[in-house]
């Protein structure tokens, strides 16, 4: 079989496994994105609200039924589906109906919460636009599932492409694709929210860096990095800002390191840094021009429980105190279960030791997950989905780390790539 056949087969196996959980993947944010997509599809505000609430309540009822079926005390009780559906619908309409009657019908999202909170999702049209053809063709349940499968599979394929561009052998590049699917990257990408698309676009930007630095395809690589940053702005502009800034800082550090070692920095690394810096600057300018929620709005949202309490007069001292408390507790939990930290260390070692300059940009992309988590120091926010971008580091770095070991023990087929000697470091 050709490498592309193995890639498609691996993606197809992953997709088939996802049929085990078509429902029950939604998060509190899902209904906002789904209502946005249905609104873009031409639905009325009340019709969109009804369809979204039905999706959420069907998912909750399905989860309740499955949980009860394996409950050691309640498994013999009657099916709770109808009861949970009725309770869920009553609860959701109790939040939505008064806001609709009060005239809170602006924008594309259904007013599930206070208007200031909903503005956060109004500023993220990219993911709902991506969802539109899926939900129109297959309905809410299967449409969201199909869109998530496409996004998750694309992320794994991009991991494979990055590793192949770095001249990693096909088996190890497939291992990187598999790691993307089995690590929290795949689980999170399958949830109907922005993180899956963020990871795919971030990997696309990294692939652009690899094309420039290792494949000699400058025009395609620069276009891919710039296009990914632009697309990220529409999905979640803070990620575009973080990635652009991290690419710029990494490019500057690599150029400075080469200069101190008496080597010319070259043209490509500073150019990638310039593209990242331009992306960060354009993101800030567009966000201000479009009146997107600011850092102050994000702080108030965090500290007031989504604007359910009065605004803090001076939120920054509280934020920094919470920031310190969060990372102390986070490190304590990582010491208890150190898999994540160990995976990050192995990925960073492989990326920086074997990936050359591209490895530095891989670390930069993964670091955006740390920045996203630092911006929202909430220890219980859906199982670490904010920091999930950091898992991209072991996805790419571990196969790079293992390559010398595998090459020394296993006879690998000819790669068809340029010799590693032409790679820049």
Tab-separated table of C-alpha atoms in Angstrom:
chain	number	residue	atom	x	y	z
A	1	UNK	CA	0.000	0.000	0.000
A	2	UNK	CA	1.117	3.540	-0.724
A	3	UNK	CA	1.597	5.971	2.169
A	4	UNK	CA	-1.546	7.900	1.236
A	5	UNK	CA	-3.542	4.687	1.449
A	6	UNK	CA	-2.268	4.054	4.982
A	7	UNK	CA	-3.126	7.648	5.943
A	8	UNK	CA	-6.669	7.296	4.637
A	9	UNK	CA	-7.060	3.888	6.250
A	10	UNK	CA	-5.956	5.206	9.630
A	11	UNK	CA	-8.337	8.159	9.334
A	12	UNK	CA	-11.174	5.837	8.288
A	13	UNK	CA	-10.610	3.538	11.273
A	14	UNK	CA	-10.681	6.552	13.587
A	15	UNK	CA	-13.902	7.783	11.973
A	16	UNK	CA	-15.573	4.387	12.339
A	17	UNK	CA	-14.659	4.268	16.013
A	18	UNK	CA	-16.427	7.600	16.518
A	19	UNK	CA	-19.745	5.971	15.615
A	20	UNK	CA	-19.732	4.607	19.155
A	21	UNK	CA	-20.514	8.106	20.453
A	22	UNK	CA	-22.587	10.135	18.028
A	23	UNK	CA	-24.328	11.910	20.916
A	24	UNK	CA	-23.089	12.989	24.317
A	25	UNK	CA	-20.068	14.953	23.072
A	26	UNK	CA	-21.539	18.448	23.443
A	27	UNK	CA	-20.249	21.049	25.891
A	28	UNK	CA	-21.940	24.175	27.273
A	29	UNK	CA	-20.435	26.102	24.326
A	30	UNK	CA	-21.850	23.775	21.680
A	31	UNK	CA	-25.340	25.265	21.694
A	32	UNK	CA	-23.920	28.708	20.971
A	33	UNK	CA	-22.000	27.528	17.909
A	34	UNK	CA	-24.868	25.339	16.708
A	35	UNK	CA	-27.403	28.159	17.005
A	36	UNK	CA	-25.014	30.460	15.127
A	37	UNK	CA	-24.691	27.916	12.300
A	38	UNK	CA	-28.452	27.274	12.096
A	39	UNK	CA	-29.057	31.027	12.040
A	40	UNK	CA	-26.621	31.403	9.152
A	41	UNK	CA	-28.612	28.660	7.431
A	42	UNK	CA	-31.690	30.900	7.431
A	43	UNK	CA	-33.638	29.679	10.466
A	44	UNK	CA	-35.819	31.988	12.557
A	45	UNK	CA	-34.623	32.855	16.053
A	46	UNK	CA	-37.315	30.764	17.735
A	47	UNK	CA	-36.901	27.879	15.295
A	48	UNK	CA	-33.141	27.905	15.824
A	49	UNK	CA	-33.671	27.942	19.589
A	50	UNK	CA	-36.017	24.938	19.368
A	51	UNK	CA	-33.620	22.935	17.182
A	52	UNK	CA	-30.640	23.721	19.398
A	53	UNK	CA	-32.472	22.884	22.607
A	54	UNK	CA	-33.681	19.608	21.111
A	55	UNK	CA	-30.094	18.702	20.213
A	56	UNK	CA	-28.778	19.535	23.691
A	57	UNK	CA	-31.582	17.708	25.472
A	58	UNK	CA	-31.364	14.643	23.221
A	59	UNK	CA	-27.660	14.448	24.018
A	60	UNK	CA	-28.272	14.761	27.754
A	61	UNK	CA	-31.022	12.144	27.645
A	62	UNK	CA	-28.809	9.741	25.711
A	63	UNK	CA	-26.006	10.198	28.231
A	64	UNK	CA	-28.397	9.689	31.153
A	65	UNK	CA	-29.744	6.481	29.631
A	66	UNK	CA	-26.268	5.054	29.079
A	67	UNK	CA	-25.128	6.025	32.566
A	68	UNK	CA	-28.167	4.432	34.184
A	69	UNK	CA	-27.720	1.206	32.215
A	70	UNK	CA	-24.399	0.581	33.978
A	71	UNK	CA	-25.306	2.026	37.386
A	72	UNK	CA	-24.932	-0.740	39.967
A	73	UNK	CA	-28.104	0.344	41.814
A	74	UNK	CA	-30.313	2.008	39.195
A	75	UNK	CA	-29.700	-0.158	36.111
A	76	UNK	CA	-33.078	-1.917	36.482
A	77	UNK	CA	-35.116	1.291	36.656
A	78	UNK	CA	-37.291	2.516	33.755
A	79	UNK	CA	-35.657	4.292	30.813
A	80	UNK	CA	-35.041	7.921	31.929
A	81	UNK	CA	-34.981	9.351	28.385
A	82	UNK	CA	-38.414	11.011	28.385
A	83	UNK	CA	-38.019	12.425	31.895
A	84	UNK	CA	-34.588	13.891	31.190
A	85	UNK	CA	-35.784	15.342	27.866
A	86	UNK	CA	-38.755	17.077	29.508
A	87	UNK	CA	-36.691	18.450	32.384
A	88	UNK	CA	-33.973	19.653	30.024
A	89	UNK	CA	-36.384	21.404	27.653
A	90	UNK	CA	-38.154	23.119	30.535
A	91	UNK	CA	-34.834	24.306	31.978
A	92	UNK	CA	-33.419	25.576	28.674
A	93	UNK	CA	-36.599	27.402	27.621
A	94	UNK	CA	-36.763	28.994	31.063
A	95	UNK	CA	-33.484	30.757	30.218
A	96	UNK	CA	-34.224	31.543	26.578
A	97	UNK	CA	-37.895	32.509	26.508
A	98	UNK	CA	-37.710	35.635	28.738
A	99	UNK	CA	-34.745	36.958	26.741
A	100	UNK	CA	-36.540	36.448	23.431
A	101	UNK	CA	-39.633	38.206	24.772
A	102	UNK	CA	-37.457	41.054	26.070
A	103	UNK	CA	-36.119	41.621	22.546
A	104	UNK	CA	-32.627	40.109	22.965
A	105	UNK	CA	-32.666	38.842	19.401
A	106	UNK	CA	-29.661	40.603	17.873
A	107	UNK	CA	-26.782	38.694	16.365
A	108	UNK	CA	-26.765	35.087	15.232
A	109	UNK	CA	-26.677	33.179	18.515
A	110	UNK	CA	-29.716	32.307	20.618
A	111	UNK	CA	-29.687	34.300	23.905
A	112	UNK	CA	-28.965	31.510	26.342
A	113	UNK	CA	-27.092	33.864	28.667
A	114	UNK	CA	-26.411	37.540	29.337
A	115	UNK	CA	-25.806	39.631	26.232
A	116	UNK	CA	-22.193	40.505	27.085
A	117	UNK	CA	-21.344	36.815	27.311
A	118	UNK	CA	-23.007	36.010	23.995
A	119	UNK	CA	-20.882	38.701	22.285
A	120	UNK	CA	-17.875	36.432	22.820
A	121	UNK	CA	-19.405	33.854	20.483
A	122	UNK	CA	-20.636	36.431	18.004
A	123	UNK	CA	-16.945	37.264	17.456
A	124	UNK	CA	-16.188	33.671	16.346
A	125	UNK	CA	-17.938	33.172	13.000
A	126	UNK	CA	-15.365	30.804	11.483
A	127	UNK	CA	-16.459	27.606	13.194
A	128	UNK	CA	-20.225	28.168	12.662
A	129	UNK	CA	-19.579	28.932	8.977
A	130	UNK	CA	-17.706	25.629	8.723
A	131	UNK	CA	-20.665	23.843	10.335
A	132	UNK	CA	-23.349	25.267	8.028
A	133	UNK	CA	-23.132	22.750	5.138
A	134	UNK	CA	-22.982	19.815	7.554
A	135	UNK	CA	-25.997	20.775	9.670
A	136	UNK	CA	-28.025	21.724	6.586
A	137	UNK	CA	-27.246	18.412	4.895
A	138	UNK	CA	-27.451	16.020	7.844
A	139	UNK	CA	-29.284	17.857	10.627
A	140	UNK	CA	-27.913	18.936	13.981
A	141	UNK	CA	-26.890	15.590	15.468
A	142	UNK	CA	-25.260	13.912	12.469
A	143	UNK	CA	-24.094	17.225	11.027
A	144	UNK	CA	-22.072	18.114	14.125
A	145	UNK	CA	-20.702	14.574	14.278
A	146	UNK	CA	-19.652	14.599	10.612
A	147	UNK	CA	-18.041	18.037	10.920
A	148	UNK	CA	-16.098	16.890	13.982
A	149	UNK	CA	-14.894	13.763	12.171
A	150	UNK	CA	-13.643	15.842	9.240
A	151	UNK	CA	-11.828	18.259	11.551
A	152	UNK	CA	-10.274	15.528	13.690
A	153	UNK	CA	-9.151	13.454	10.695
A	154	UNK	CA	-7.669	16.548	9.060
A	155	UNK	CA	-5.597	17.244	12.168
A	156	UNK	CA	-4.094	13.760	12.065
A	157	UNK	CA	-3.331	14.048	8.350
A	158	UNK	CA	-1.590	17.375	8.936
A	159	UNK	CA	0.556	15.798	11.652
A	160	UNK	CA	1.568	13.129	9.114
A	161	UNK	CA	2.399	15.769	6.490
A	162	UNK	CA	4.556	17.742	8.904
A	163	UNK	CA	6.558	14.662	9.833
A	164	UNK	CA	7.002	13.597	6.220
A	165	UNK	CA	8.186	17.091	5.303
A	166	UNK	CA	10.761	16.651	8.076
A	167	UNK	CA	11.885	13.433	6.278
A	168	UNK	CA	10.550	11.162	9.008
A	169	UNK	CA	9.919	7.604	7.834
A	170	UNK	CA	6.396	6.619	6.808
A	171	UNK	CA	5.816	4.270	9.773
A	172	UNK	CA	6.786	6.949	12.280
A	173	UNK	CA	4.814	9.628	10.443
A	174	UNK	CA	1.800	7.316	10.659
A	175	UNK	CA	2.585	6.919	14.349
A	176	UNK	CA	2.347	10.701	14.688
A	177	UNK	CA	-1.033	10.639	12.981
A	178	UNK	CA	-2.124	7.860	15.325
A	179	UNK	CA	-0.892	9.796	18.364
A	180	UNK	CA	-3.044	12.720	17.322
A	181	UNK	CA	-6.100	10.468	17.304
A	182	UNK	CA	-5.486	8.611	20.567
A	183	UNK	CA	-4.171	11.478	22.694
A	184	UNK	CA	-6.554	14.176	24.004
A	185	UNK	CA	-6.132	15.968	20.650
A	186	UNK	CA	-8.467	13.502	18.974
A	187	UNK	CA	-10.957	13.405	21.832
A	188	UNK	CA	-11.161	17.185	22.005
A	189	UNK	CA	-11.294	17.604	18.230
A	190	UNK	CA	-14.373	15.373	18.198
A	191	UNK	CA	-16.227	17.692	20.561
A	192	UNK	CA	-18.403	20.230	18.703
A	193	UNK	CA	-16.495	23.369	19.666
A	194	UNK	CA	-13.655	25.454	18.257
A	195	UNK	CA	-10.652	23.582	19.674
A	196	UNK	CA	-10.542	20.945	16.934
A	197	UNK	CA	-10.460	23.546	14.190
A	198	UNK	CA	-7.892	25.573	16.154
A	199	UNK	CA	-5.568	22.566	16.323
A	200	UNK	CA	-5.960	21.792	12.623
A	201	UNK	CA	-5.228	25.387	11.590
A	202	UNK	CA	-2.283	25.594	13.985
A	203	UNK	CA	-0.835	22.404	12.485
A	204	UNK	CA	-1.380	23.883	9.019
A	205	UNK	CA	0.734	26.883	10.041
A	206	UNK	CA	3.476	24.570	11.333
A	207	UNK	CA	3.373	22.624	8.073
A	208	UNK	CA	3.827	25.938	6.265
A	209	UNK	CA	6.970	26.563	8.327
A	210	UNK	CA	8.244	23.086	7.437
A	211	UNK	CA	7.569	23.652	3.726
A	212	UNK	CA	9.609	26.848	3.823
A	213	UNK	CA	12.523	25.535	5.866
A	214	UNK	CA	12.805	21.912	4.761
A	215	UNK	CA	11.108	21.473	1.382
A	216	UNK	CA	12.195	24.681	-0.337
A	217	UNK	CA	8.579	25.610	-1.138
A	218	UNK	CA	8.699	29.178	0.107
A	219	UNK	CA	5.674	30.600	-1.684
A	220	UNK	CA	3.343	27.780	-0.622
A	221	UNK	CA	4.722	27.789	2.921
A	222	UNK	CA	4.350	31.521	3.517
A	223	UNK	CA	0.854	31.463	2.039
A	224	UNK	CA	-0.114	28.580	4.302
A	225	UNK	CA	1.155	30.323	7.448
A	226	UNK	CA	-0.546	33.601	6.576
A	227	UNK	CA	-3.769	31.880	5.538
A	228	UNK	CA	-3.846	29.839	8.738
A	229	UNK	CA	-3.441	32.976	10.863
A	230	UNK	CA	-6.228	34.690	8.950
A	231	UNK	CA	-8.532	31.680	9.354
A	232	UNK	CA	-7.672	31.477	13.048
A	233	UNK	CA	-8.803	35.082	13.454
A	234	UNK	CA	-12.287	34.116	12.301
A	235	UNK	CA	-12.405	31.048	14.557
A	236	UNK	CA	-10.925	32.545	17.738
A	237	UNK	CA	-8.905	35.700	17.398
A	238	UNK	CA	-6.957	35.167	20.620
A	239	UNK	CA	-5.390	32.033	19.086
A	240	UNK	CA	-4.346	34.005	16.010
A	241	UNK	CA	-2.725	36.555	18.321
A	242	UNK	CA	-0.945	33.916	20.411
A	243	UNK	CA	0.295	31.920	17.418
A	244	UNK	CA	1.466	34.988	15.518
A	245	UNK	CA	3.342	36.295	18.553
A	246	UNK	CA	4.898	32.883	19.304
A	247	UNK	CA	6.037	32.411	15.702
A	248	UNK	CA	7.565	35.892	15.709
A	249	UNK	CA	9.369	35.353	19.020
A	250	UNK	CA	10.655	31.932	17.984
A	251	UNK	CA	11.929	33.196	14.645
A	252	UNK	CA	13.747	36.032	16.396
A	253	UNK	CA	15.318	33.651	18.924
A	254	UNK	CA	16.503	31.255	16.209
A	255	UNK	CA	18.013	34.120	14.203
A	256	UNK	CA	19.737	35.487	17.321
A	257	UNK	CA	21.107	32.048	18.202
A	258	UNK	CA	22.539	31.622	14.715
A	259	UNK	CA	24.087	35.080	14.835
A	260	UNK	CA	25.790	34.359	18.167
A	261	UNK	CA	27.221	31.154	16.723
A	262	UNK	CA	28.659	33.080	13.801
A	263	UNK	CA	26.206	31.695	11.276
A	264	UNK	CA	24.095	33.799	8.931
A	265	UNK	CA	20.443	33.744	10.075
A	266	UNK	CA	19.320	33.206	6.510
A	267	UNK	CA	16.245	34.671	4.916
A	268	UNK	CA	13.499	32.175	5.675
A	269	UNK	CA	13.478	32.217	9.491
A	270	UNK	CA	13.266	36.043	9.744
A	271	UNK	CA	10.598	35.988	7.034
A	272	UNK	CA	8.494	33.524	9.014
A	273	UNK	CA	8.978	35.676	12.102
A	274	UNK	CA	7.797	38.688	10.093
A	275	UNK	CA	4.692	36.813	8.918
A	276	UNK	CA	3.893	35.871	12.508
A	277	UNK	CA	4.428	39.422	13.734
A	278	UNK	CA	2.256	40.796	10.948
A	279	UNK	CA	-0.449	38.289	11.874
A	280	UNK	CA	-0.378	39.387	15.520
A	281	UNK	CA	-0.501	43.082	14.629
A	282	UNK	CA	-3.313	42.622	12.106
A	283	UNK	CA	-5.249	40.554	14.650
A	284	UNK	CA	-5.072	43.318	17.256
A	285	UNK	CA	-6.005	45.980	14.714
A	286	UNK	CA	-8.974	44.059	13.318
A	287	UNK	CA	-10.221	43.099	16.776
A	288	UNK	CA	-10.221	46.764	17.787
A	289	UNK	CA	-11.810	47.856	14.506
A	290	UNK	CA	-14.589	45.260	14.793
A	291	UNK	CA	-15.133	46.015	18.513
A	292	UNK	CA	-14.448	42.431	19.557
A	293	UNK	CA	-14.450	41.644	23.298
A	294	UNK	CA	-11.271	42.968	24.871
A	295	UNK	CA	-8.903	41.600	27.509
A	296	UNK	CA	-10.897	43.541	30.099
A	297	UNK	CA	-14.108	41.816	28.981
A	298	UNK	CA	-12.399	38.437	29.237
A	299	UNK	CA	-11.213	39.207	32.768
A	300	UNK	CA	-14.657	40.289	33.885
A	301	UNK	CA	-16.213	37.189	32.311
A	302	UNK	CA	-13.756	34.986	34.204
A	303	UNK	CA	-14.073	36.662	37.605
A	304	UNK	CA	-17.831	37.289	37.571
A	305	UNK	CA	-18.939	33.799	36.525
A	306	UNK	CA	-19.934	34.823	32.977
A	307	UNK	CA	-21.216	38.228	34.116
A	308	UNK	CA	-23.579	36.708	36.673
A	309	UNK	CA	-22.058	38.970	39.368
A	310	UNK	CA	-21.177	42.672	39.409
A	311	UNK	CA	-18.012	43.699	37.562
A	312	UNK	CA	-14.788	43.888	39.513
A	313	UNK	CA	-13.543	47.457	39.914
A	314	UNK	CA	-9.904	46.334	39.699
A	315	UNK	CA	-9.756	42.784	38.312
A	316	UNK	CA	-6.010	42.483	37.728
A	317	UNK	CA	-4.872	41.792	41.346
A	318	UNK	CA	-7.504	39.066	41.645
A	319	UNK	CA	-6.485	37.640	38.291
A	320	UNK	CA	-2.814	37.387	39.206
A	321	UNK	CA	-3.675	35.815	42.551
A	322	UNK	CA	-5.872	33.274	40.790
A	323	UNK	CA	-3.120	32.732	38.228
A	324	UNK	CA	-0.612	31.812	40.934
A	325	UNK	CA	-3.072	29.556	42.736
A	326	UNK	CA	-3.969	27.828	39.473
A	327	UNK	CA	-0.456	26.884	38.423
A	328	UNK	CA	0.470	25.669	41.914
A	329	UNK	CA	-2.563	23.369	41.877
A	330	UNK	CA	-1.927	22.397	38.257
A	331	UNK	CA	1.659	21.367	39.041
A	332	UNK	CA	0.479	19.434	42.096
A	333	UNK	CA	-1.938	17.453	39.931
A	334	UNK	CA	0.725	16.874	37.274
A	335	UNK	CA	3.063	15.478	39.932
A	336	UNK	CA	0.274	13.076	40.859
A	337	UNK	CA	-0.322	12.017	37.236
A	338	UNK	CA	2.779	13.079	35.283
A	339	UNK	CA	1.865	11.651	31.858
A	340	UNK	CA	1.184	15.083	30.331
A	341	UNK	CA	4.415	16.644	31.601
A	342	UNK	CA	6.434	13.599	30.537
A	343	UNK	CA	4.856	13.697	27.073
A	344	UNK	CA	5.643	17.405	26.764
A	345	UNK	CA	9.254	16.847	27.812
A	346	UNK	CA	9.723	13.994	25.334
A	347	UNK	CA	8.051	15.977	22.565
A	348	UNK	CA	10.151	19.067	23.223
A	349	UNK	CA	13.350	17.004	23.274
A	350	UNK	CA	12.513	15.348	19.984
A	351	UNK	CA	11.362	18.554	18.281
A	352	UNK	CA	14.364	20.641	19.322
A	353	UNK	CA	16.969	17.849	18.937
A	354	UNK	CA	15.775	16.392	15.653
A	355	UNK	CA	13.537	19.026	14.068
A	356	UNK	CA	16.001	21.871	13.708
A	357	UNK	CA	14.422	25.275	13.187
A	358	UNK	CA	11.069	23.669	12.399
A	359	UNK	CA	11.186	22.022	15.820
A	360	UNK	CA	11.383	25.467	17.369
A	361	UNK	CA	8.208	26.482	15.569
A	362	UNK	CA	6.526	23.252	16.727
A	363	UNK	CA	7.330	24.212	20.318
A	364	UNK	CA	5.994	27.708	19.642
A	365	UNK	CA	2.704	26.349	18.323
A	366	UNK	CA	2.300	24.026	21.304
A	367	UNK	CA	3.086	26.873	23.709
A	368	UNK	CA	-0.086	28.646	22.578
A	369	UNK	CA	-1.967	26.024	24.596
A	370	UNK	CA	-0.140	27.157	27.733
A	371	UNK	CA	-0.981	30.779	26.942
A	372	UNK	CA	-4.647	29.950	26.369
A	373	UNK	CA	-4.830	28.138	29.693
A	374	UNK	CA	-3.047	31.022	31.423
A	375	UNK	CA	-5.679	33.400	30.059
A	376	UNK	CA	-8.406	31.268	31.655
A	377	UNK	CA	-6.995	29.869	34.930
A	378	UNK	CA	-9.999	27.657	35.643
A	379	UNK	CA	-8.922	24.240	36.908
A	380	UNK	CA	-12.251	22.539	36.146
A	381	UNK	CA	-13.020	23.814	32.632
A	382	UNK	CA	-13.882	20.693	30.672
A	383	UNK	CA	-10.932	18.459	31.362
A	384	UNK	CA	-8.078	20.561	30.054
A	385	UNK	CA	-9.532	21.510	26.682
A	386	UNK	CA	-7.940	24.973	26.844
A	387	UNK	CA	-4.432	23.560	27.115
A	388	UNK	CA	-5.046	20.848	24.516
A	389	UNK	CA	-2.898	22.607	21.895
A	390	UNK	CA	0.143	21.696	24.003
A	391	UNK	CA	-0.483	18.036	23.105
A	392	UNK	CA	0.651	18.865	19.562
A	393	UNK	CA	4.203	18.811	20.923
A	394	UNK	CA	4.341	15.053	21.647
A	395	UNK	CA	2.332	14.335	18.478
A	396	UNK	CA	5.168	15.730	16.355
A	397	UNK	CA	8.101	15.529	18.747
A	398	UNK	CA	7.869	11.920	19.920
A	399	UNK	CA	8.143	10.400	16.397
A	400	UNK	CA	11.143	12.679	15.796
A	401	UNK	CA	12.671	11.467	19.052
A	402	UNK	CA	12.136	7.817	18.134
A	403	UNK	CA	13.416	8.035	14.560
A	404	UNK	CA	17.127	7.366	15.275
A	405	UNK	CA	16.194	4.381	17.462
A	406	UNK	CA	13.858	2.902	14.856
A	407	UNK	CA	16.285	3.521	12.007
A	408	UNK	CA	19.001	1.716	13.955
A	409	UNK	CA	16.886	-1.374	14.644
A	410	UNK	CA	14.409	-1.657	11.764
A	411	UNK	CA	15.070	-1.718	8.029
A	412	UNK	CA	12.862	1.061	6.680
A	413	UNK	CA	11.816	1.547	3.040
A	414	UNK	CA	13.254	4.284	0.883
A	415	UNK	CA	11.663	7.607	1.721
A	416	UNK	CA	11.712	9.438	-1.570
A	417	UNK	CA	12.618	12.680	0.242
A	418	UNK	CA	15.753	14.718	0.008
A	419	UNK	CA	18.581	13.622	2.203
A	420	UNK	CA	18.482	14.985	5.725
A	421	UNK	CA	21.806	16.686	5.117
A	422	UNK	CA	20.021	19.425	3.163
A	423	UNK	CA	17.918	20.317	6.191
A	424	UNK	CA	18.691	23.528	7.989
A	425	UNK	CA	19.162	23.466	11.718
